[in-house]
Tab-separated table of C-alpha atoms in Angstrom:
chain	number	residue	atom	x	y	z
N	25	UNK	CA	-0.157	57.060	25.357
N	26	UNK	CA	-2.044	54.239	23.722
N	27	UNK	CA	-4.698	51.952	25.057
N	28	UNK	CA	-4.139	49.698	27.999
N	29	UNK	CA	-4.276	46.276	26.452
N	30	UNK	CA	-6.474	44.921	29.484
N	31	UNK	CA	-9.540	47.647	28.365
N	32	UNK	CA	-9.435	46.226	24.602
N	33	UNK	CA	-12.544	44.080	23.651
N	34	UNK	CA	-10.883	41.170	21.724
N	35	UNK	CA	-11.684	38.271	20.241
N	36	UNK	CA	-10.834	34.886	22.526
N	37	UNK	CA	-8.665	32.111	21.138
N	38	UNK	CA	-8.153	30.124	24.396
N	39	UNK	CA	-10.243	27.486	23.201
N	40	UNK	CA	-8.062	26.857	20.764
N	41	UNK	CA	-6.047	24.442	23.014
N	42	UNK	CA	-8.894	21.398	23.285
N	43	UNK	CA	-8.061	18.803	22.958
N	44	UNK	CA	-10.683	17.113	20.694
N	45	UNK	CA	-10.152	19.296	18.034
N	46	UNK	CA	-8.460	18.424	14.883
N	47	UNK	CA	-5.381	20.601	13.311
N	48	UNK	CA	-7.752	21.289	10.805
N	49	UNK	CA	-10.112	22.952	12.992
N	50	UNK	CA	-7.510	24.852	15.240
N	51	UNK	CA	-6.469	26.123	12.100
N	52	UNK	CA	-9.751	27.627	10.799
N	53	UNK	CA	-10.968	28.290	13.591
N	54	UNK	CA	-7.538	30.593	14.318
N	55	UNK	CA	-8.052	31.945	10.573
N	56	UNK	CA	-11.191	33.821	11.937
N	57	UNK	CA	-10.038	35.025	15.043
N	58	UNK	CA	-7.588	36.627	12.912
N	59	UNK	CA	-10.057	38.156	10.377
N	60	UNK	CA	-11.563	39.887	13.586
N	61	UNK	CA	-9.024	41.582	14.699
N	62	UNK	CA	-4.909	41.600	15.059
N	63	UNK	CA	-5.011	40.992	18.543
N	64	UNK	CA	-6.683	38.539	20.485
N	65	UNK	CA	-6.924	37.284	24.122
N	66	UNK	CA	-5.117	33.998	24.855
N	67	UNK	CA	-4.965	31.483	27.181
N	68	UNK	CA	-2.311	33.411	29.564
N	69	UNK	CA	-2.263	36.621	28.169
N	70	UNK	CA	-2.550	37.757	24.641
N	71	UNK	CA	-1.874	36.274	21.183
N	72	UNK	CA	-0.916	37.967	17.820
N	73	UNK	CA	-2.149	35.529	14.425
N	74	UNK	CA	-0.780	38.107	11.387
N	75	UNK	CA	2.749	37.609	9.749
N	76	UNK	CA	3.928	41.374	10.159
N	77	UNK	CA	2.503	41.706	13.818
N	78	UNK	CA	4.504	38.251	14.699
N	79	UNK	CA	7.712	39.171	13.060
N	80	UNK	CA	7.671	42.464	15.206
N	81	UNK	CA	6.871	41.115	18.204
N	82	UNK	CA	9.773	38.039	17.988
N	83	UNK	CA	12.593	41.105	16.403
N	84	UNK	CA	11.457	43.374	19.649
N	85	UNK	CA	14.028	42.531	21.524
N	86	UNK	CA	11.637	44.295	24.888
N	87	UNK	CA	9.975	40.718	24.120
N	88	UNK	CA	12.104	38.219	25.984
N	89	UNK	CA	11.531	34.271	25.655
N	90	UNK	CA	9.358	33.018	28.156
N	91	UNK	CA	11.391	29.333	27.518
N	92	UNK	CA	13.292	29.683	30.866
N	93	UNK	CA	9.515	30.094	32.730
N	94	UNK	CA	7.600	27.214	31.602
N	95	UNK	CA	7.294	26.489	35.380
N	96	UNK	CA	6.721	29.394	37.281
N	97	UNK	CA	4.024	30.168	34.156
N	98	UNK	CA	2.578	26.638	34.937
N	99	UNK	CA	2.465	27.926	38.749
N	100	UNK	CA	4.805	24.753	39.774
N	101	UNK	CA	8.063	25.223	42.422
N	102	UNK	CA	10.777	22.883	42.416
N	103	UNK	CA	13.844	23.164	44.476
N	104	UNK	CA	15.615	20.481	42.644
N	105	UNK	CA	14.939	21.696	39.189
N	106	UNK	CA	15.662	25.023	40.205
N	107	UNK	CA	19.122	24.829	41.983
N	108	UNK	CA	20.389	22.831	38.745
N	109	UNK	CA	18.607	25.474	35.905
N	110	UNK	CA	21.539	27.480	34.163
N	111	UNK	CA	21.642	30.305	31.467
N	112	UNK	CA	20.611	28.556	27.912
N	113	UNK	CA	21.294	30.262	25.088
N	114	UNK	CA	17.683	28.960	24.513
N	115	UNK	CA	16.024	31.954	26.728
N	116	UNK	CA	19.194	34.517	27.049
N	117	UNK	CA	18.707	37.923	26.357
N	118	UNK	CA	20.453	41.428	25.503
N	119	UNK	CA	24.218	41.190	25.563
N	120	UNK	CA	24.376	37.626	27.174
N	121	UNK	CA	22.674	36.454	24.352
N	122	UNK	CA	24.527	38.288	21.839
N	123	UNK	CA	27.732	36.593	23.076
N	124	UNK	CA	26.855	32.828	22.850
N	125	UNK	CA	25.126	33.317	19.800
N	126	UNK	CA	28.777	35.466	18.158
N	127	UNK	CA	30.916	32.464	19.891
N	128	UNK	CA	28.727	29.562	18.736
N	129	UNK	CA	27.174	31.151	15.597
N	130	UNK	CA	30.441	29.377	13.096
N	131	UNK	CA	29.634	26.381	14.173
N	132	UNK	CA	26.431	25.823	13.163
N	133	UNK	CA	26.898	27.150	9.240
N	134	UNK	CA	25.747	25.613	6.122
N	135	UNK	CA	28.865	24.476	5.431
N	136	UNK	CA	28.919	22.251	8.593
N	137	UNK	CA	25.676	20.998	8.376
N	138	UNK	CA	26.358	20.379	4.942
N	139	UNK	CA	29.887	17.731	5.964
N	140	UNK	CA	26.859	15.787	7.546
N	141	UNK	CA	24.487	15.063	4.679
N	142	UNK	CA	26.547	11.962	3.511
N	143	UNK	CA	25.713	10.428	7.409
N	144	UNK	CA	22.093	11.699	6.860
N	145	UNK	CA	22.079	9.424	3.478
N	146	UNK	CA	23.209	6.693	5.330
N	147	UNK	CA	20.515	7.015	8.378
N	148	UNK	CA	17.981	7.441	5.834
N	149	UNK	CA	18.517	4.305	3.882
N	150	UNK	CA	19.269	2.130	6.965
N	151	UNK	CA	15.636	2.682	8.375
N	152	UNK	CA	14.152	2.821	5.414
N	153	UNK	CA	15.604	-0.728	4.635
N	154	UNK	CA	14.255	-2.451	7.772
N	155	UNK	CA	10.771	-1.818	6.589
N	156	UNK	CA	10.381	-1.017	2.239
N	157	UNK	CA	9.996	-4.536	1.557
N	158	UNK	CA	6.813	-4.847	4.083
N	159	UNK	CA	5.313	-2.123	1.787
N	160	UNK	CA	3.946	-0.145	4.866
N	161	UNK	CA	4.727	1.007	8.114
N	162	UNK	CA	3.976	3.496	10.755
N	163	UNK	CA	6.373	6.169	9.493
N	164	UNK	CA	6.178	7.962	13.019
N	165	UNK	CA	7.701	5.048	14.767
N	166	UNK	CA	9.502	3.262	11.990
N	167	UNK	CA	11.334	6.502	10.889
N	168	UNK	CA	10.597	9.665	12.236
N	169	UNK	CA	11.044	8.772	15.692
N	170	UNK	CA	14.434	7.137	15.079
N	171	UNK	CA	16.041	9.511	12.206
N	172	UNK	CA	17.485	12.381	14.280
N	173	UNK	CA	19.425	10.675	16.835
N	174	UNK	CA	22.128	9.212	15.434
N	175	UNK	CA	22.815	12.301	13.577
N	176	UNK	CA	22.961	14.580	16.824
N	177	UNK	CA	24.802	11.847	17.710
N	178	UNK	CA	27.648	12.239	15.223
N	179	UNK	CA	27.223	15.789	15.460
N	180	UNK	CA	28.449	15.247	19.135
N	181	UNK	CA	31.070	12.149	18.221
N	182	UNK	CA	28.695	9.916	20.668
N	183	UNK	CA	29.477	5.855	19.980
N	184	UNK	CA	26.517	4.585	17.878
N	185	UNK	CA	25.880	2.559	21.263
N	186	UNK	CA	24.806	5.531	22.702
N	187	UNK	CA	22.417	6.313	20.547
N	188	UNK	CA	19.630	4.835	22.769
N	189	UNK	CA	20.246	6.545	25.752
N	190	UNK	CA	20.263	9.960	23.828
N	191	UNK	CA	16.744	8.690	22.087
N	192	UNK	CA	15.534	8.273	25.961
N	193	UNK	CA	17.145	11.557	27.485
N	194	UNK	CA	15.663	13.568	24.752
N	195	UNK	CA	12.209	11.883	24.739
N	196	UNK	CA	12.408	12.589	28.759
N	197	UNK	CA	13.335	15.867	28.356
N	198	UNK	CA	10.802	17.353	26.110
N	199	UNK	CA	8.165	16.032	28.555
N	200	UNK	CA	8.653	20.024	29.861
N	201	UNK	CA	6.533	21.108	26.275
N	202	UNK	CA	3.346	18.267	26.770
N	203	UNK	CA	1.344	20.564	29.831
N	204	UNK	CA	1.738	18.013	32.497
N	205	UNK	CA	4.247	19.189	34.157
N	206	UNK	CA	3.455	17.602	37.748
N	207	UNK	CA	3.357	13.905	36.447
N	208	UNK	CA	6.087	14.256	33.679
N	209	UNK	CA	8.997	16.193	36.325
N	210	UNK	CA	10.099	13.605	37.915
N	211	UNK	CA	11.625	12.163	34.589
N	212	UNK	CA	12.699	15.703	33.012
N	213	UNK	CA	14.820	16.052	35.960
N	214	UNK	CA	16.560	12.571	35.932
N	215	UNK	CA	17.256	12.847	32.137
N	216	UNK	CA	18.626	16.157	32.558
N	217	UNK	CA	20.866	15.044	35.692
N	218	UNK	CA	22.322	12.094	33.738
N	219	UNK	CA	22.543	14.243	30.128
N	220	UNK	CA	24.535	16.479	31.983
N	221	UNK	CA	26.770	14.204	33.640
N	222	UNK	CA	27.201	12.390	30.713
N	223	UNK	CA	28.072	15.608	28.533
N	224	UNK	CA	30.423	16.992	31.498
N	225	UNK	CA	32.899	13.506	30.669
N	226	UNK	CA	32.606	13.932	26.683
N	227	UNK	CA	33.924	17.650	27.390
N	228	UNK	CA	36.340	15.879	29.468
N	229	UNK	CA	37.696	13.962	26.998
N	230	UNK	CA	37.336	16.495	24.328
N	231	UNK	CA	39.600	18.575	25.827
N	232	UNK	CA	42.329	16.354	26.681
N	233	UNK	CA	41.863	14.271	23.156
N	234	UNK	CA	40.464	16.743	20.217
N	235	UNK	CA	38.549	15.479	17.655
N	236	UNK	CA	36.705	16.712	14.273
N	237	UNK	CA	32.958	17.386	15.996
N	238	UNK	CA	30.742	19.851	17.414
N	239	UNK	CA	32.073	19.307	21.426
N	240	UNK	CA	35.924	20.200	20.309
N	241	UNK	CA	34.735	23.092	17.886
N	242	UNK	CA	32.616	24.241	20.659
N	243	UNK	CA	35.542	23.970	23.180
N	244	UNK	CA	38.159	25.770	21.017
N	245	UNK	CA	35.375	28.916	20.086
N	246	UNK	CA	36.686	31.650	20.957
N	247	UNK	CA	36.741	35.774	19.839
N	248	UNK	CA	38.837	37.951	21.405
N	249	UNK	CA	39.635	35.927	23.763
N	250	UNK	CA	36.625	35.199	25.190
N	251	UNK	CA	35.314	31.391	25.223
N	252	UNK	CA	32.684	29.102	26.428
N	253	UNK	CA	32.765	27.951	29.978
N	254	UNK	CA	32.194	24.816	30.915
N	255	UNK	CA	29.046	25.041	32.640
N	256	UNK	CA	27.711	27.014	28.990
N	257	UNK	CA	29.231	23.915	27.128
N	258	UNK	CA	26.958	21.442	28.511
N	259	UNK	CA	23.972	24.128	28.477
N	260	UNK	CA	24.859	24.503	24.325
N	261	UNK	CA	25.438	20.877	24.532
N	262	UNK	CA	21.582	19.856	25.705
N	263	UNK	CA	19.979	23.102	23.760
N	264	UNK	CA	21.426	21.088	20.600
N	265	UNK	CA	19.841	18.187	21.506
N	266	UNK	CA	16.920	19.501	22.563
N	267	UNK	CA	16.406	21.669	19.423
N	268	UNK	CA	17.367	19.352	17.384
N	269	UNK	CA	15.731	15.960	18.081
N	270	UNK	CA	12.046	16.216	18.575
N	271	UNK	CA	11.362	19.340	15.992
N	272	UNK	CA	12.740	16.900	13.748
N	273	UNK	CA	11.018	14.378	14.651
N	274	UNK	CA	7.868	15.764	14.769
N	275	UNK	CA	8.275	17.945	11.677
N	276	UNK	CA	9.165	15.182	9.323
N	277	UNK	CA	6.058	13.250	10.486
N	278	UNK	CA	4.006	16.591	9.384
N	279	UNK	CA	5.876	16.617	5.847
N	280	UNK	CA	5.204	13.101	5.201
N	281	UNK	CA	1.409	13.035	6.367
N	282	UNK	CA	1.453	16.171	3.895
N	283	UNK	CA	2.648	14.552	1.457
N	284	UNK	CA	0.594	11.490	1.843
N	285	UNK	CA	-2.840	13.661	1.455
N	286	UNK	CA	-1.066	15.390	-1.952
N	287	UNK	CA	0.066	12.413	-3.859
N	288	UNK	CA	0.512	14.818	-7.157
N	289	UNK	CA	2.868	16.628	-4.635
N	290	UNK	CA	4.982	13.145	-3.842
N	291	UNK	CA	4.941	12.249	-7.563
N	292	UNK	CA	6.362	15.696	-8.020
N	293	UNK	CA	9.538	15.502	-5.571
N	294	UNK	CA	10.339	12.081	-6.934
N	295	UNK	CA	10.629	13.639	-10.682
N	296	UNK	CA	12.024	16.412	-9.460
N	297	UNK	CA	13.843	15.654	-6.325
N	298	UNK	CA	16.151	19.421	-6.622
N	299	UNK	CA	12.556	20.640	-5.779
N	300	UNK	CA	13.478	19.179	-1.979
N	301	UNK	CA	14.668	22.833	-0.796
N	302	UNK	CA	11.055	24.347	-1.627
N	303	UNK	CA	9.552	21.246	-0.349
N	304	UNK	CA	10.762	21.770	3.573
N	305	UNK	CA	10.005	25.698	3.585
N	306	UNK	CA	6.746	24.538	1.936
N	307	UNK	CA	6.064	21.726	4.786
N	308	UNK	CA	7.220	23.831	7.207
N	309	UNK	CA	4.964	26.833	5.796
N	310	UNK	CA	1.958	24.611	5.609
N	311	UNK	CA	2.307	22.408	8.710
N	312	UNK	CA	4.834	23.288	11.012
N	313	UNK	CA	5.436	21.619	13.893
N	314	UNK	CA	6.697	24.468	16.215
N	315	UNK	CA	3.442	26.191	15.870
N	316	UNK	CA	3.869	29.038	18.673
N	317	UNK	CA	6.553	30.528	20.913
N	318	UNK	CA	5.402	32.325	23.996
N	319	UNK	CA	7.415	36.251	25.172
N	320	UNK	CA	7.335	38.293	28.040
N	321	UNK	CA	7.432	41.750	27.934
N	322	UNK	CA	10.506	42.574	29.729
N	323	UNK	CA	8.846	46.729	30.878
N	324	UNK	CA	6.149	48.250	29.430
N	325	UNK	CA	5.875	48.140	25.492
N	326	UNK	CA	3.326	50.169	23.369
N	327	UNK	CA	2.742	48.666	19.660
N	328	UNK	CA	0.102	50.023	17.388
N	329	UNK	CA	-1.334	52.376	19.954
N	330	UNK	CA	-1.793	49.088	22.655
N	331	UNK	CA	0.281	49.003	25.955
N	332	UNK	CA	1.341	45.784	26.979
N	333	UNK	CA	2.605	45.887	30.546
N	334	UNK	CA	5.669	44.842	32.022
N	335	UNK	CA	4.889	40.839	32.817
N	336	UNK	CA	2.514	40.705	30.122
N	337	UNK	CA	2.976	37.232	28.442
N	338	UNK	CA	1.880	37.191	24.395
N	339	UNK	CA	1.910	33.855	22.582
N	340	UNK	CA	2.937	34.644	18.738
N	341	UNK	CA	0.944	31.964	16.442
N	342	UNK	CA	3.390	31.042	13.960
N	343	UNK	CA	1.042	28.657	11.762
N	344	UNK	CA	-1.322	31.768	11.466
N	345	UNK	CA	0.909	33.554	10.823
N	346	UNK	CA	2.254	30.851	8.045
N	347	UNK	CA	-0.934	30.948	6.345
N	348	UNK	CA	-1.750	35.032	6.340
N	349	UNK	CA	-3.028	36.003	2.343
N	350	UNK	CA	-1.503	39.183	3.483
N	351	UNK	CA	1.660	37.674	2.933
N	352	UNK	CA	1.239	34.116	1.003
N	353	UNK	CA	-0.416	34.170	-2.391
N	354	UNK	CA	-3.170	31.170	-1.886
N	355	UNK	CA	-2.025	30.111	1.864
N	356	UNK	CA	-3.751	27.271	2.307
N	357	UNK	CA	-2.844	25.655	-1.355
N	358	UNK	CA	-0.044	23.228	-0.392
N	359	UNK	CA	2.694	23.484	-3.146
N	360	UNK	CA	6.502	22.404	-3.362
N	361	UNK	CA	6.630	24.451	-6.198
N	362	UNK	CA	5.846	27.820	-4.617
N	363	UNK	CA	7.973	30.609	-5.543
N	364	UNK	CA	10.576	31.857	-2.529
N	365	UNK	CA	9.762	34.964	-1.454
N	366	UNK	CA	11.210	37.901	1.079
N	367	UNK	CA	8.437	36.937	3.509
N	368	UNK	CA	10.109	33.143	5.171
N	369	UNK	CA	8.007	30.967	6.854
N	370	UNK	CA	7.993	31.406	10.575
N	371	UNK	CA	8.324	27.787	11.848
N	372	UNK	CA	12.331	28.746	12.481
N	373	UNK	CA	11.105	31.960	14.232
N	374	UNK	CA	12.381	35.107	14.101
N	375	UNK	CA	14.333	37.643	15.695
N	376	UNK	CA	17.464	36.865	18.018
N	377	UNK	CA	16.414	33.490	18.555
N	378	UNK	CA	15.508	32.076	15.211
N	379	UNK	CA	16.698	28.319	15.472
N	380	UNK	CA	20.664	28.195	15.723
N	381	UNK	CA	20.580	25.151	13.864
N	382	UNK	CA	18.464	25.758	11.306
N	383	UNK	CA	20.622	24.894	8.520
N	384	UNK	CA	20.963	21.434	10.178
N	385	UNK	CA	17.381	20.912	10.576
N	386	UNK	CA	17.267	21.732	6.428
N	387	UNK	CA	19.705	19.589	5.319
N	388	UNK	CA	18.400	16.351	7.622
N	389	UNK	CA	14.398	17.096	5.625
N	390	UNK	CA	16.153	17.696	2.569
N	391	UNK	CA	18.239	14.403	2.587
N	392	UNK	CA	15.381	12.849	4.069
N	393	UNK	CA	12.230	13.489	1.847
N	394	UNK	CA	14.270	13.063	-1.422
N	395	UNK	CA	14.930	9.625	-0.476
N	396	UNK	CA	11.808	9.021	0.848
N	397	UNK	CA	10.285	9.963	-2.320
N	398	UNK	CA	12.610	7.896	-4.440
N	399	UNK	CA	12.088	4.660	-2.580
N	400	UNK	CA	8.861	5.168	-1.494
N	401	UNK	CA	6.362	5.917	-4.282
N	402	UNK	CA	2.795	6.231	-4.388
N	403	UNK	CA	2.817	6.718	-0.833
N	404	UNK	CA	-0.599	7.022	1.297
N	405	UNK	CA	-2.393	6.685	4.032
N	406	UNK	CA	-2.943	3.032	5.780
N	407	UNK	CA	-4.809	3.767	8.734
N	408	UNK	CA	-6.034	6.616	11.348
N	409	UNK	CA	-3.732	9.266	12.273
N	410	UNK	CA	-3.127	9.553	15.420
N	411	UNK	CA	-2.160	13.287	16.558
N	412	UNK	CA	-0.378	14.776	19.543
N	413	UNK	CA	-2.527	16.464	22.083
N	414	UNK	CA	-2.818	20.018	20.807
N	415	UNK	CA	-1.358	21.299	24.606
N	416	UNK	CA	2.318	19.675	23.185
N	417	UNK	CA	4.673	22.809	22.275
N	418	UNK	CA	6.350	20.628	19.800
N	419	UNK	CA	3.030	18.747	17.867
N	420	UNK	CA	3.103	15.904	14.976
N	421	UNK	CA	1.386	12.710	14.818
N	422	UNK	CA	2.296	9.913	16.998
N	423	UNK	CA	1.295	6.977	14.790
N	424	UNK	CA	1.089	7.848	11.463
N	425	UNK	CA	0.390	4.585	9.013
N	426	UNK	CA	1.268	4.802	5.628
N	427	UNK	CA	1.502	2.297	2.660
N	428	UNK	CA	3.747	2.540	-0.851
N	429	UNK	CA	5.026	1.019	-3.855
């Protein structure tokens, strides 16, 4: 029997979560917790930094996602938010999980996400258009902010005059991930009332009038006779949007500050732009902007002689983990160039729930950078960054002034 996790002296990363400190900071400041030991105490519970301790904690499947508890962990009861809650593939576990994932898992392939780059192209160019001439621009607002929506949008066969709305329900939404959960419900639960009402008539209509996108392959999934219910398609539905929209959002913004603090690295994806592949993984590596996911130990678990009781909650850091030298020749060296390797970057996760959509997240970076780079050279900094409160789940800079050409 190993060590009760409680009676370990550890190192304490809480402080991690201030709010005046830079990314910068947080991140060397998380590179010597690490060096002390590969365990520390966080601001719940406990918190693993290394790349193999992370990966076995997220592939444990005793480890369940704590994504369905963000309120009861923030101590906050809601009647309203609790009669309407229903199974997400997001925080399902065991054989629950393992069927939405086998009836949904086709339609989220390369291949699909893949049909969509030519849209992506077009997206990209539009918004880039409406502000290349100025020769700068806040590239969080101007483009970032913008870019995934009408592609979740066409993913779901949503009129372009929808697009708005969507913008607005999954701004609202994500409010759950910012740590202010008493001021920010209110809104979560409208936008979820009237995604979900909206969804529940597109399903409608799906079903009576088929079409070639993601609702009508979603409605017609099916192995072994088994399919999606409606109540699941609407969950799927708003996961997708969800995981799709503000990870984008935010991760592109993170890519292109990169980028802008490693001109040689811009002038290199313009010359090269088939280098865009190793460019995301690299971004995402570097400066992700999912930079932790929280589990709950589902009974007791020991690992590496420490017990972890049933209840215990353990945030795994996925940008320490990113930037281990364990596992990453010269981790904090930023370069599009770097070699793949059998070790991934974490920023998709890992385990049962590494991102669904992953492949669509890819090919919308991919389609966006290389253009980016083409028709916007020489890019830079034009201003102070300003970041996202370090509390936000899903982190990137909210005003991020560049200049080019």
């Amino acid at each position: 029997m190993g060590t009760l996790a409680t009676e370990l002296d550890l190192p304490d990363l809480s402080y991690l979560d201030d709010a005046d400190r830079t990314w910068e900071e947080s991140r060397d400041a998380a590179d010597e917790v690490a060096r002390q030991h590969w365990l520390a105490r966080g601001l719940l519970g406990f918190a693993v930094l290394h790349y193999d301790d992370v990966v076995a904690v997220l592939r444990d499947k005793r480890w369940h996602s704590a994504s369905g508890q963000i309120l009861e962990m923030a101590g906050i009861e809601d009647s309203e938010w609790t009669a309407r809650r229903r199974q997400s593939i997001l925080s399902a576990e065991g054989d629950e999980h393992v069927r939405l994932r086998r009836l949904v898992g086709p339609a989220f392939s390369p291949r699909h996400a893949d049909s969509l780059r030519p849209f992506m192209r077009q997206v990209v160019d539009d918004l880039i258009d409406g502000f290349v001439e100025q020769g700068r621009a806040d590239i969080a607002v101007d483009f970032c902010e913008p870019y995934p929506i009408p592609i979740i949008c066409e993913l779901f066969g949503a009129p372009k005059e929808d697009w708005k709305q969507f913008s607005h329900w999954a701004t609202d939404i994500f409010r759950i991930f910012n740590n202010n959960l008493e001021e920010d419900l209110p809104a979560i639960v409208t936008a979820n009332i009237e995604l979900d009402d909206y969804l529940g008539e597109l399903i409608d209509r799906r079903r009576d009038t088929p079409t070639d996108d993601l609702v009508t392959t979603l409605i017609a999934a099916e192995d072994e006779g088994d399919r999606l219910s409606h109540d699941e398609l609407i969950s799927l539905c708003v996961a997708v949007l969800m995981a799709g929209t503000d990870t984008t959002r935010n991760q592109l913004g993170c890519s292109t500050y990169l980028f802008a603090k490693h001109p040689e690295q811009w002038a290199l994806l313009r010359e090269r732009p088939e280098l865009a592949p190793r460019a995301v993984e690299e971004t995402m590596r570097f400066l992700g902007a999912v930079r932790g996911t929280v589990r709950i130990a589902s009974e007791d678990i020991e690992y590496r002689d420490v017990v972890f009781p049933k209840g215990t909650i353990m945030a795994t850091s996925l940008s320490a983990a990113n930037l281990d030298a364990d596992t990453f020749d010269d981790p904090f060296v930023f370069d599009i160039t770097r070699e793949p390797s059998n070790k991934p970057q974490l920023t998709f996760g890992s385990g049962i729930h590494f991102c669904l959509g992953a492949a669509l997240a890819r090919a919308e970076q991919q389609e966006a950078l290389t253009i980016m780079a083409d028709r916007l050279p020489n890019l830079r900094l034009d201003g102070e960054v300003e970041w996202k409160p370090n509390s936000f789940g899903i982190w990137g800079p909210a005003a991020l002034p560049v200049a080019f050409g």
